[in-house]
PDB file of C-alpha atoms and ligand atoms in Angstrom:
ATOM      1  CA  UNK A   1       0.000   0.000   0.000  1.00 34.00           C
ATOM      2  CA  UNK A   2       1.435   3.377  -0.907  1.00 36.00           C
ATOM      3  CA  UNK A   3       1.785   6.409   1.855  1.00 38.00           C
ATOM      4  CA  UNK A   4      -0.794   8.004   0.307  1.00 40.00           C
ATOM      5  CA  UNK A   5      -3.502   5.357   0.242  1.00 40.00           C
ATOM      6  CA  UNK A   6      -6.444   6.895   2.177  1.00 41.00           C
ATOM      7  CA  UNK A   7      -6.839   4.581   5.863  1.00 41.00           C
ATOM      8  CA  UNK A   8      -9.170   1.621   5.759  1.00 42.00           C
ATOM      9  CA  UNK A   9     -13.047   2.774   6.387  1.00 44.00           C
ATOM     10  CA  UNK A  10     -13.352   0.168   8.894  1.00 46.00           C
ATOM     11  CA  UNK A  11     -11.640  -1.497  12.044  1.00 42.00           C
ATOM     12  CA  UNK A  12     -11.709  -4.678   9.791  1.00 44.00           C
ATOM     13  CA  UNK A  13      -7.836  -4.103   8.852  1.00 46.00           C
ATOM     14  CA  UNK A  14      -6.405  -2.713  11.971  1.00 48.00           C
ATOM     15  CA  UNK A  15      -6.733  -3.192  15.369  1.00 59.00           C
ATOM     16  CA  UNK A  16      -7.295   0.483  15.817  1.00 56.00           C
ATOM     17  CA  UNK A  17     -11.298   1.947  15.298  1.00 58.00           C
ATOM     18  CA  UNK A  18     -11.234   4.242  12.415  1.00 55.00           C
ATOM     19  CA  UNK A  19     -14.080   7.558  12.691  1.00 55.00           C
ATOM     20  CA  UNK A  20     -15.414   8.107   9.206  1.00 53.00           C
ATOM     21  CA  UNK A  21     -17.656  10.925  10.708  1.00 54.00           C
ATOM     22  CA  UNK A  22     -18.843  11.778   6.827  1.00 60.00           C
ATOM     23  CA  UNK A  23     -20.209   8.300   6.119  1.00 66.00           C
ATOM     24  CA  UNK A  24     -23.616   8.458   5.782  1.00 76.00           C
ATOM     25  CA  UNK A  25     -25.314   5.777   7.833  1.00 83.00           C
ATOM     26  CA  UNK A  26     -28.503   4.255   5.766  1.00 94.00           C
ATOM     27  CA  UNK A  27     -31.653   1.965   6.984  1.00 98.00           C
ATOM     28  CA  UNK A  28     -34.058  -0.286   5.359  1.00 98.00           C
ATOM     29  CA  UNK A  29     -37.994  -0.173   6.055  1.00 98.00           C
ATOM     30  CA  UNK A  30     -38.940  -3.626   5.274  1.00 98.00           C
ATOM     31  CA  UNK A  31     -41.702  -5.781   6.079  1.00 98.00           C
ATOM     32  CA  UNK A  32     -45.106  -6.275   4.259  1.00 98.00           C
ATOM     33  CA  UNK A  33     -45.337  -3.126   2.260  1.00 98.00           C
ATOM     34  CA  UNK A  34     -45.776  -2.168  -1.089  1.00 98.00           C
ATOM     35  CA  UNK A  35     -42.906  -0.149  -1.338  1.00 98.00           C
ATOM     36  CA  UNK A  36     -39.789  -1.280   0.894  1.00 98.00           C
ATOM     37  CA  UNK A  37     -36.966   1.772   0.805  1.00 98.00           C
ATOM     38  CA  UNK A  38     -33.996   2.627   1.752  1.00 98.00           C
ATOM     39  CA  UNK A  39     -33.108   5.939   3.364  1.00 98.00           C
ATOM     40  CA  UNK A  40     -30.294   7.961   4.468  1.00 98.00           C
ATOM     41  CA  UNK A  41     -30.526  11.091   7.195  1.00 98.00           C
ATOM     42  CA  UNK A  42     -30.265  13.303   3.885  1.00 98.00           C
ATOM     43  CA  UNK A  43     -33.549  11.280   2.392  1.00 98.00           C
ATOM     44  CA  UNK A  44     -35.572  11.790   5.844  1.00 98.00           C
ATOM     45  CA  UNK A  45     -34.671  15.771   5.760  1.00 98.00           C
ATOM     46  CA  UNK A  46     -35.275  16.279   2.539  1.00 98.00           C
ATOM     47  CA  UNK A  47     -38.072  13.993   1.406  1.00 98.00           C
ATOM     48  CA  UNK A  48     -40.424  14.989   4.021  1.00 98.00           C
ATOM     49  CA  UNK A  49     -41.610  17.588   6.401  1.00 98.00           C
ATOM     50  CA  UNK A  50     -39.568  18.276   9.564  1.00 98.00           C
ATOM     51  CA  UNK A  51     -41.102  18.580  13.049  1.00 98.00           C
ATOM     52  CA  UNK A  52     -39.390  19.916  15.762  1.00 98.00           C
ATOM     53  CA  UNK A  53     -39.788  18.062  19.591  1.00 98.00           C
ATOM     54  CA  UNK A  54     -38.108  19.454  22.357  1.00 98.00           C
ATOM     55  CA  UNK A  55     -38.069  16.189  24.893  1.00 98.00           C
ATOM     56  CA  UNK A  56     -37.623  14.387  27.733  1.00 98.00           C
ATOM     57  CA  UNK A  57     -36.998  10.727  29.228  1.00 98.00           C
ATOM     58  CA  UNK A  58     -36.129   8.631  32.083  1.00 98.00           C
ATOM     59  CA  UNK A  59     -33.256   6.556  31.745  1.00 97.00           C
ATOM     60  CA  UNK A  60     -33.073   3.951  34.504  1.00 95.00           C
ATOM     61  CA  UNK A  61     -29.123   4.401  34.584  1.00 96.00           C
ATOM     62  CA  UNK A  62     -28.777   8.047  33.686  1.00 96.00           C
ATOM     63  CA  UNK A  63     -32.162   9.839  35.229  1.00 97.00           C
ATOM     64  CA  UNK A  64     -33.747  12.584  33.197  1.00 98.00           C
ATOM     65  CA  UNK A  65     -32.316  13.369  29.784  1.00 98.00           C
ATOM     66  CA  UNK A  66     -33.236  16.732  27.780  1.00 98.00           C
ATOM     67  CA  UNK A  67     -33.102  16.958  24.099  1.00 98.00           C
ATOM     68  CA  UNK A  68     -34.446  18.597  21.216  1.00 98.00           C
ATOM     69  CA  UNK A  69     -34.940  16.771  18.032  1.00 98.00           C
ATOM     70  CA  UNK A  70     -36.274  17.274  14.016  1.00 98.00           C
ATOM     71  CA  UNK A  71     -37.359  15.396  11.494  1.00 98.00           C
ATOM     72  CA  UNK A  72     -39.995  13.541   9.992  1.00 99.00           C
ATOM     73  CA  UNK A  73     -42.971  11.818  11.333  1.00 98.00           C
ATOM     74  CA  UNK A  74     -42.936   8.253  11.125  1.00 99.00           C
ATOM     75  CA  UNK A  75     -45.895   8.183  10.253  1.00 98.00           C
ATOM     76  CA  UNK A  76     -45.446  10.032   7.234  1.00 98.00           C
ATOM     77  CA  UNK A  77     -42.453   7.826   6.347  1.00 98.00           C
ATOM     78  CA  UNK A  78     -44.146   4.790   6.563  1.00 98.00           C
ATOM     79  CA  UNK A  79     -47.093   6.231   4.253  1.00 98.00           C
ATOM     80  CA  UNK A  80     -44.897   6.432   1.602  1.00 98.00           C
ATOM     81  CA  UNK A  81     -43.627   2.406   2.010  1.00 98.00           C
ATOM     82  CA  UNK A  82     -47.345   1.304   2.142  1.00 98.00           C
ATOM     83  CA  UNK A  83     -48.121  -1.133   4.747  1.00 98.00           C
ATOM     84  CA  UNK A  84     -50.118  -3.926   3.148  1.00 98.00           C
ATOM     85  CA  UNK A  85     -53.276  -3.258   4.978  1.00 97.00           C
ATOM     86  CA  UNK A  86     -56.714  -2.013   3.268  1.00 96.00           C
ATOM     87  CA  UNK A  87     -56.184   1.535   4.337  1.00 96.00           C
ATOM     88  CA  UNK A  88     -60.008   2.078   4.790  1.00 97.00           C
ATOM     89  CA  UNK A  89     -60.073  -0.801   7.393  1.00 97.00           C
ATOM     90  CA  UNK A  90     -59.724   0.485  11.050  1.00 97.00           C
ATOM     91  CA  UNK A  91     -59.509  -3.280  12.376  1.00 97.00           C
ATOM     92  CA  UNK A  92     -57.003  -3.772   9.662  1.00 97.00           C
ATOM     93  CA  UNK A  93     -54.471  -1.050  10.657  1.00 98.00           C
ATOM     94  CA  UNK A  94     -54.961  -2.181  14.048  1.00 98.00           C
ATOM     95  CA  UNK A  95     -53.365  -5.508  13.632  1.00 97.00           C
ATOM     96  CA  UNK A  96     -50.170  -4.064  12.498  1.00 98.00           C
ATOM     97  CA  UNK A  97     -46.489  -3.836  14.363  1.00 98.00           C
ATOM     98  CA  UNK A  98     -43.329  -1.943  13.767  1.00 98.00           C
ATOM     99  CA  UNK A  99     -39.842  -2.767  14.753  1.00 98.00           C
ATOM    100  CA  UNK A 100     -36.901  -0.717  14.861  1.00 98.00           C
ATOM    101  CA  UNK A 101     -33.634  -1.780  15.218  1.00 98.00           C
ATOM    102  CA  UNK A 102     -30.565   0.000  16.229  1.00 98.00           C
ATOM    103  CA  UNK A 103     -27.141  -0.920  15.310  1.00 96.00           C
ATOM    104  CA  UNK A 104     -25.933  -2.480  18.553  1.00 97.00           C
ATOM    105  CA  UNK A 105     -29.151  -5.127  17.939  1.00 97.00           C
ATOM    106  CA  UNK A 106     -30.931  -3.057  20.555  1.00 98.00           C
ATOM    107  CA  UNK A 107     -34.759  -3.436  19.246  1.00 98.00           C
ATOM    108  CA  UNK A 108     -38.451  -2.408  20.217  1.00 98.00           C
ATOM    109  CA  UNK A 109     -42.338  -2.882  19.062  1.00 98.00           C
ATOM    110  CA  UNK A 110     -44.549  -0.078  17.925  1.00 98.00           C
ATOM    111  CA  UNK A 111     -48.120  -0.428  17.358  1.00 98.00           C
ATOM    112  CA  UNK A 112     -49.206   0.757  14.061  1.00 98.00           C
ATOM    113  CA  UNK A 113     -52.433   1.943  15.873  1.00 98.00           C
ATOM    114  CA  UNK A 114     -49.969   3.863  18.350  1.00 98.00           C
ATOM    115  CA  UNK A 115     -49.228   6.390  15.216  1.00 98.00           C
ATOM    116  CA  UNK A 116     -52.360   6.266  13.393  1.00 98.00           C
ATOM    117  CA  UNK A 117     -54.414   9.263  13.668  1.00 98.00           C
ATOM    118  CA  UNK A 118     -57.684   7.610  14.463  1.00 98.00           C
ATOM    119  CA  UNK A 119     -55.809   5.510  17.197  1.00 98.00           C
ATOM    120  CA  UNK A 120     -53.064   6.909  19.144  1.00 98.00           C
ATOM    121  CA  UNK A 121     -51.676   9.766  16.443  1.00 98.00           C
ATOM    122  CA  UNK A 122     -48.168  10.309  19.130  1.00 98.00           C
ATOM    123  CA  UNK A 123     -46.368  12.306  16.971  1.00 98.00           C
ATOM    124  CA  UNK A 124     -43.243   9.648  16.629  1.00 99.00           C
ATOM    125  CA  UNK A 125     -40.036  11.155  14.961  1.00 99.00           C
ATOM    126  CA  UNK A 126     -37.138   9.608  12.599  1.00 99.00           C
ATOM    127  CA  UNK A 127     -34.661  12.166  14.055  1.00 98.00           C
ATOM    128  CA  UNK A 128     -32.572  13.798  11.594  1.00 98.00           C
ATOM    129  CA  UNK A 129     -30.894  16.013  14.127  1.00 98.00           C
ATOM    130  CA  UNK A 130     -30.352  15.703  17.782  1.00 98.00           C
ATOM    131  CA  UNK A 131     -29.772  19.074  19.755  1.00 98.00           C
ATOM    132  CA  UNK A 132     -28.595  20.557  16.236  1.00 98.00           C
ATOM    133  CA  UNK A 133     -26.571  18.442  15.548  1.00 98.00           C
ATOM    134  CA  UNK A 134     -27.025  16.680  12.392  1.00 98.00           C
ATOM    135  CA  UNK A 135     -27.496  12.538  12.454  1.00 98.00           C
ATOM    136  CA  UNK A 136     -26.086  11.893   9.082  1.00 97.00           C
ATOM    137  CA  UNK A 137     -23.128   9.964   9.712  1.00 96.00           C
ATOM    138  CA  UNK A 138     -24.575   8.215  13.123  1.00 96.00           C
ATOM    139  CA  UNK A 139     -28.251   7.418  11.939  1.00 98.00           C
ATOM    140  CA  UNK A 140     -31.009   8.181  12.624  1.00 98.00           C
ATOM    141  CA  UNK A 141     -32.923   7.858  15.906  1.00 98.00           C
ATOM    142  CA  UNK A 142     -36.300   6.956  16.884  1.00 98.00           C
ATOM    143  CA  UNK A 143     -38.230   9.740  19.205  1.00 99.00           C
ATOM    144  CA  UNK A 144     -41.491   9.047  21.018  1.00 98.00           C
ATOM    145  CA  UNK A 145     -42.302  12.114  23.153  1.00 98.00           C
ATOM    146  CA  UNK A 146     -45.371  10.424  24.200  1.00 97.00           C
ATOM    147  CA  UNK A 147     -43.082   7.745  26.356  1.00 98.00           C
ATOM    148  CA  UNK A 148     -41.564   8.488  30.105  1.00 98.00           C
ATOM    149  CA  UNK A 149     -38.990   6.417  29.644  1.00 98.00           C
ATOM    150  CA  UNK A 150     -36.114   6.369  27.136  1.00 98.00           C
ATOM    151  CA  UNK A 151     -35.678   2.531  25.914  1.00 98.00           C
ATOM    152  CA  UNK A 152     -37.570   3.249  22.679  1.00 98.00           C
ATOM    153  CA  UNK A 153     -35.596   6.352  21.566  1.00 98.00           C
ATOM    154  CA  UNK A 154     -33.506   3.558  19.615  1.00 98.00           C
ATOM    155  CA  UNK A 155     -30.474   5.336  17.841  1.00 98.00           C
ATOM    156  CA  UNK A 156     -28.455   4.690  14.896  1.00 98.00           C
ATOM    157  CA  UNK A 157     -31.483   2.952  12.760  1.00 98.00           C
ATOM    158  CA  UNK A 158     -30.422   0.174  10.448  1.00 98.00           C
ATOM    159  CA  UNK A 159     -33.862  -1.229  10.109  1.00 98.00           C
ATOM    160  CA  UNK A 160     -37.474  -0.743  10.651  1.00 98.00           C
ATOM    161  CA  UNK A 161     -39.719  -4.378   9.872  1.00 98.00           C
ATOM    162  CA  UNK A 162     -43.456  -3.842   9.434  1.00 98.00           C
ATOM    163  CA  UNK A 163     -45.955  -6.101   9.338  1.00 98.00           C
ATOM    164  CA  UNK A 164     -49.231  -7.525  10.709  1.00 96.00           C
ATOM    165  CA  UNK A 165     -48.969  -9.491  14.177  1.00 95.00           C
ATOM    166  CA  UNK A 166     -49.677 -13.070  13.824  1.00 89.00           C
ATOM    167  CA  UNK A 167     -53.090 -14.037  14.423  1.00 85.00           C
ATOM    168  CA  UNK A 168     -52.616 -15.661  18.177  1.00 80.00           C
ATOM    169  CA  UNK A 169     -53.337 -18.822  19.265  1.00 74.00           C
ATOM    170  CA  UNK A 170     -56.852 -19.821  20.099  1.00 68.00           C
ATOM    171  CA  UNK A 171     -57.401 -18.485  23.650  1.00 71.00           C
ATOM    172  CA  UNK A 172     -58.293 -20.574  26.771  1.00 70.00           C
ATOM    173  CA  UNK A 173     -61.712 -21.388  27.715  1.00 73.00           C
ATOM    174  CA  UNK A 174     -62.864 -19.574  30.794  1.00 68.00           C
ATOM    175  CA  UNK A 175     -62.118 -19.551  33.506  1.00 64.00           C
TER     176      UNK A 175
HETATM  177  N1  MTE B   1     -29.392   1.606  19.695  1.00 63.53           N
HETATM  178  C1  MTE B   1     -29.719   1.862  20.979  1.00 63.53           C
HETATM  179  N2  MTE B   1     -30.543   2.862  21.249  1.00 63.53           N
HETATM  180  C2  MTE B   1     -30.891   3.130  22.515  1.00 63.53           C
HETATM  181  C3  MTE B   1     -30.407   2.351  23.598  1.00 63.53           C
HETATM  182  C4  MTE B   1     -29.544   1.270  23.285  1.00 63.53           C
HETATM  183  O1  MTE B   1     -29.073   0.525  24.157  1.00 63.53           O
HETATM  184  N3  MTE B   1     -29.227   1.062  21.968  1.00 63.53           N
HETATM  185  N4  MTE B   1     -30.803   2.630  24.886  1.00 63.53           N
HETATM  186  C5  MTE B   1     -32.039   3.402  25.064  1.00 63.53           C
HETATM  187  C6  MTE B   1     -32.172   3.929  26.408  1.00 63.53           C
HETATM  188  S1  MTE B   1     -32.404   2.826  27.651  1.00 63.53           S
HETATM  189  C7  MTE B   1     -32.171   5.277  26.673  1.00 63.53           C
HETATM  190  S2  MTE B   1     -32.541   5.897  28.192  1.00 63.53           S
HETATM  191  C8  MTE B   1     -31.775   6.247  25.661  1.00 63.53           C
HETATM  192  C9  MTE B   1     -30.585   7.019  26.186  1.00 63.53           C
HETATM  193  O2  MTE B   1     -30.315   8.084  25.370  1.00 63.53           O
HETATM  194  P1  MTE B   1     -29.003   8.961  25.623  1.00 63.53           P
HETATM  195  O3  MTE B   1     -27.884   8.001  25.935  1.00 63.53           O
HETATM  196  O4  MTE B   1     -28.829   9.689  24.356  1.00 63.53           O
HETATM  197  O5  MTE B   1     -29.326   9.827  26.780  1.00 63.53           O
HETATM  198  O6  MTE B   1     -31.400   5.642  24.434  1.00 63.53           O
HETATM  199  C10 MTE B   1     -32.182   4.537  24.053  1.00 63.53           C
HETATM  200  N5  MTE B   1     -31.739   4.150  22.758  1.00 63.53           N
HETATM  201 MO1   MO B   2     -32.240   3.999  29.598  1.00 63.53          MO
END
């Protein structure tokens, strides 16, 4: 390798983490939709209309943690995939699930219903910016401002999974 080769983008070669603060960190919304994407930061800012929610949670290690975050409703996001419910069916919407996944495997359930407008409608966020700062080469982060506590503000995004919740078993007779 010459002197001038640029350093390797990840710790693969060296023992050594490299930063490659510039390196834009995409997800994948996946799932049964009609129109699975992948995003970057840039696509969430730019694609769709920001919100801004000053915050706060409970961490159970940390205590009470301020922030102020933009971007996009989730809600708004997931519009565009297309969950593959009949949109005009109430019951249908209700039966559906999101996951999110951050990239230390750290994952939590939404309800569908908990962002729909004729349900829940909490104003969930795909951060593009924490505090001002922009997310672009960490990911983005989930914000629910509705929630006391902090384990669902999952950071660094690699994938959200959406889909119906199996239908569950039959249930037990009474009593
Ligand atoms: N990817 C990922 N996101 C995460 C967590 C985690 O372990 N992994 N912890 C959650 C918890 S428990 C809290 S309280 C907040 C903490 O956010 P902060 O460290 O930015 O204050 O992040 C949440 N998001
Ligand atoms: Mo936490």
């Amino acid at each position: 390798m010459s002197r001038l080769s640029p350093p390797p983008r990840t710790a693969a070669a060296s023992d050594t983490p490299v930063d490659v603060p510039d390196a834009p960190r995409g997800f994948l919304i996946s799932g049964q939709l009609r129109h699975p994407l992948a995003l970057t930061v840039a696509d969430l800012r730019e694609r769709w209309p920001q919100r801004h929610a000053p915050v706060v949670f409970d961490c159970a290690t940390n205590g009470p943690q301020h922030h102020a975050f933009d971007g996009p409703l989730l809600r708004d996001v997931m519009d565009e995939a297309g969950p593959a419910f009949d949109v005009r069916r109430r019951k249908d919407r209700s039966r559906f699930l999101l996951a999110v996944t951050g990239g230390d495997g750290h994952h939590t359930v939404l309800s569908w219903a908990e962002i729909d407008a004729d349900f829940g409608d909490a104003p969930v966020l795909l951060a593009t910016a924490m505090d001002g700062r922009p997310l672009d080469a960490v990911g983005s982060q989930l914000v629910v401002p509705s929630d006391r506590c902090g384990a669902r503000y999952i950071s660094a995004i690699t994938g959200i999974w959406c889909g119906p919740c199996p239908s569950p078993a039959e249930p037990l007779p009474w009593p």
